[in-house]
Amino acid sequence: MRRFLVLLRKEVKELITPQILLPFVITIMMFAVIGQVVGAEGEEAAANRRLALLDRDRTEASSALRAAIEGAGFTIEEAADDDAGEAARALSASGGSILVVVPEGYGAALGDATPARIEVYSVIRTFSVMSGQDSAALSAALLQVEQTVAQEVMTEHAAAIDPAFIKDPLAVVDHVMVGDRQAQVSRDTVMAFISTQTMLVPIVLFVVVMFAAQMVAVAIATEKENKTLETLLAMPISRSAIVTAKMMAAGLVALVSAAAYMVGMNIYMKGLMEGFGETGTSTSAATAFADQLGLTLGVGDYAMLGLSMFAAILVALVISLILGAFAENVKAVQSLITPMIVLLMVPYFVSMFVDVNSLAPVARWTVLAIPFTHAFLAAPNLFLGNAHMVLLGAAYELAWFAVLVVVAGRIFSSDRLLTMRLNLAKLKKQR
Amino acid sequence: MADVLRVSGLSKHYGRLEAVRGIGFSVRAGEVFALIGPNGAGKTTTLRMVATILQPSAGAIELDGIDVVSDPASARARLSYLPEEAGAYKSMRGREYLRFMAEVFFDDRERQTESLASAAEISGLGDRLDDKIGTYSKGMARKLLLARAIMTRPKLAILDEPTSGLDVLGALDVRDTIKEFTRSGMAVLLSSHNMLEIEYLSDRVSVIHQGTIHATGTPAELKERFGADNLEEVFAEVAR
Ligand SMILES: Nc1ncnc2c1ncn2[C@@H]1O[C@H](COP(=O)(O)OP(=O)(O)OP(=O)(O)O)[C@@H](O)[C@H]1O
Ligand SMILES: [Mg+2]
């Protein structure tokens, strides 16, 4: 035990080098900074909306429209030309982004209760999410105008009918059911809530497993390359202590990094949310329906989620330990570790885009046979109350771990560790 | 003096290749025993089997009365091994590396401190022990590793080409250190391509070629048997 701790301390120290820490710190800072910058950008964009207006109607109605647009936070510039086509070209050339044209007869049409026209020209310069913000704000303002006008016209011309009816003749009330619980909420809202709640889990899992796997495989390959492994193997310390210390060190560093990533991503998300002005408003409402639907996680759920993720990390650690033992040097690690990355990518993308249970049987069982799948499915399963599935998955992962540990133990206690080398270049030559 | 190491009928296959073919020799306490032979003769393979990191395909190795093949753990507490072209953990400082090795080797604090102090002296690195190993020259790293190998005062030190990469002065230093340690009863099993060094350092020599020992004896005996002026001629005679 004492020897094991000496070894563990050495392994952890070896892993925590500036070379490892730097990209890691940079990533977290990047997340935080991007979140803040994008958020601030959003705020600034909201404070700084401008569009060009060509009012060829010049009636009371068009003035009201102008006021409504200004009310939505836009600074209005007069269009550069009296002709709509010319004005649009000028807008594009001058770097503007939106031109609203109110044609002659707009006010008259509204007065006659016939459909009036407004033309909106948008210049697309980028496809970023932020660039759509101004258009969205304009659409909201125009919708507001439409409703006001409709209301006015109806009170005047069709006093017998309830304006609310015309506006919204079918009131659709959404109910969502999860298991035997239900709540009055739209499906989209629930989906959005769940995805913000569970989005971080697969990303963090993916990054951390990759990170841990890389660390262990590189650590073993480095010891092989420098022949420090030979020295260590001739020392009075058990093979299992050597193997366990390596895995545990990488596991510990991976867990710490997972926590750090979580924090970084959280700052990032918060920054984004602030930018879109969505903080706070929806949380209380969200928890209300989440409680009704049982879409919340208790302490036990988090423990199960943690177990499943930890089991996945363990499996990844042994696999990469074995792969690292095959590598002749550090360079070979990259190619040897590829099969494991594929094993990780498949469930990552599958769980992101499709429901595993809706796959064809062969595909489904193939995906389910991959131990990592169960870690990716754990969070959604817990929200849906399928705790037994999560436990079964974790047990399956741990079974893999147990088998692989035995395999790794065999490799490390035989001399295959020193004699087997998969030299990919040589294999290719032989073919 | 009594035999510390007895090797008999030792063989090793790598797949179809038989790298070592039924060799036998013994090393006495306080003796320096050298394996010489051309590249690929099987020296490193033999040393690795004695050091417990390769398993023999056949044969017996007995170290200080312990069967190395069936009880490697006990054997490891009595030997130390300096691999050919070995490195050390580059991000560690020299002293840190020696302390780590001492802590792995001994449970007893006093013996840890003692061996650390002796290693610091053997290495001759002085203040440089507080620098990162990554900044060491090849010779400095080799000296550090040699110090590590003998600081625990093992019954048997297995040194694979201990002076390769060292300059003349460094090599002389290392040879003197090895000699000095054997005086207190440590046995040394080494391999080398430097015949001058072998003549100066070794009490007995085995010439190994294609996995088979062709001759064993003191440098003087070998020279006489092959009618040679020096060990290089003996080597050439056997290798041809
Ligand atoms: N891991 C291995 N797998 C396959 N063959 C090996 C392995 N290690 C050594 N050999 C082969 O075994 C034979 C003996 O090698 P060994 O390293 O013992 O030679 P050596 O006497 O130490 O040579 P050198 O003086 O070059 O160090 C060589 O033919 C070598 O190619
Ligand atoms: Mg060799």
Short mmCIF file of C-alpha atoms and ligand atoms in Angstrom, two decimals, chain A residues 418-421, chain B residues 14 17 19 37-46 48 84 160-161 193, ligand 1:
data_model
loop_
_atom_site.label_atom_id
_atom_site.label_comp_id
_atom_site.label_asym_id
_atom_site.label_seq_id
_atom_site.Cartn_x
_atom_site.Cartn_y
_atom_site.Cartn_z
CA LEU A 418 8.08 -5.88 -23.47
CA THR A 419 8.04 -8.22 -26.43
CA MET A 420 4.80 -7.41 -28.19
CA ARG A 421 4.97 -4.36 -30.31
CA TYR B 14 10.88 -14.82 -29.48
CA LEU B 17 13.65 -16.99 -33.17
CA ALA B 19 17.65 -15.76 -29.01
CA GLY B 37 29.55 -10.94 -27.79
CA PRO B 38 28.44 -9.40 -31.07
CA ASN B 39 25.24 -7.43 -31.55
CA GLY B 40 22.20 -9.66 -31.30
CA ALA B 41 24.14 -12.39 -29.49
CA GLY B 42 21.55 -12.58 -26.70
CA LYS B 43 23.24 -10.56 -23.94
CA THR B 44 20.35 -8.22 -23.21
CA THR B 45 17.86 -11.08 -23.43
CA THR B 46 19.85 -13.02 -20.82
CA ARG B 48 16.43 -9.32 -18.79
CA GLU B 84 20.53 -0.69 -21.94
CA ASP B 160 23.57 -3.63 -19.44
CA GLU B 161 26.34 -1.60 -21.08
CA HIS B 193 31.28 -3.82 -26.03
N1 LIG C 1 11.32 -8.14 -28.15
C1 LIG C 1 11.91 -8.89 -29.09
N2 LIG C 1 11.16 -9.52 -30.01
C2 LIG C 1 11.73 -10.27 -30.97
N3 LIG C 1 13.04 -10.49 -31.06
C3 LIG C 1 13.85 -9.93 -30.17
C4 LIG C 1 13.33 -9.09 -29.14
N4 LIG C 1 14.36 -8.63 -28.39
C5 LIG C 1 15.47 -9.16 -28.94
N5 LIG C 1 15.16 -9.93 -30.00
C6 LIG C 1 16.14 -10.68 -30.84
O1 LIG C 1 16.87 -11.53 -29.99
C7 LIG C 1 18.22 -11.58 -30.40
C8 LIG C 1 19.10 -11.22 -29.21
O2 LIG C 1 18.89 -9.86 -28.90
P1 LIG C 1 19.61 -9.15 -27.67
O3 LIG C 1 18.97 -7.83 -27.51
O4 LIG C 1 19.57 -10.06 -26.51
O5 LIG C 1 21.08 -8.99 -28.22
P2 LIG C 1 22.35 -8.29 -27.53
O6 LIG C 1 23.38 -9.34 -27.37
O7 LIG C 1 21.95 -7.55 -26.32
O8 LIG C 1 22.79 -7.29 -28.69
P3 LIG C 1 23.43 -5.81 -28.58
O9 LIG C 1 24.88 -5.98 -28.37
O10 LIG C 1 23.14 -5.24 -29.93
O11 LIG C 1 22.74 -5.11 -27.48
C9 LIG C 1 18.36 -10.64 -31.56
O12 LIG C 1 18.34 -11.41 -32.75
C10 LIG C 1 17.14 -9.77 -31.48
O13 LIG C 1 16.72 -9.38 -32.76
#
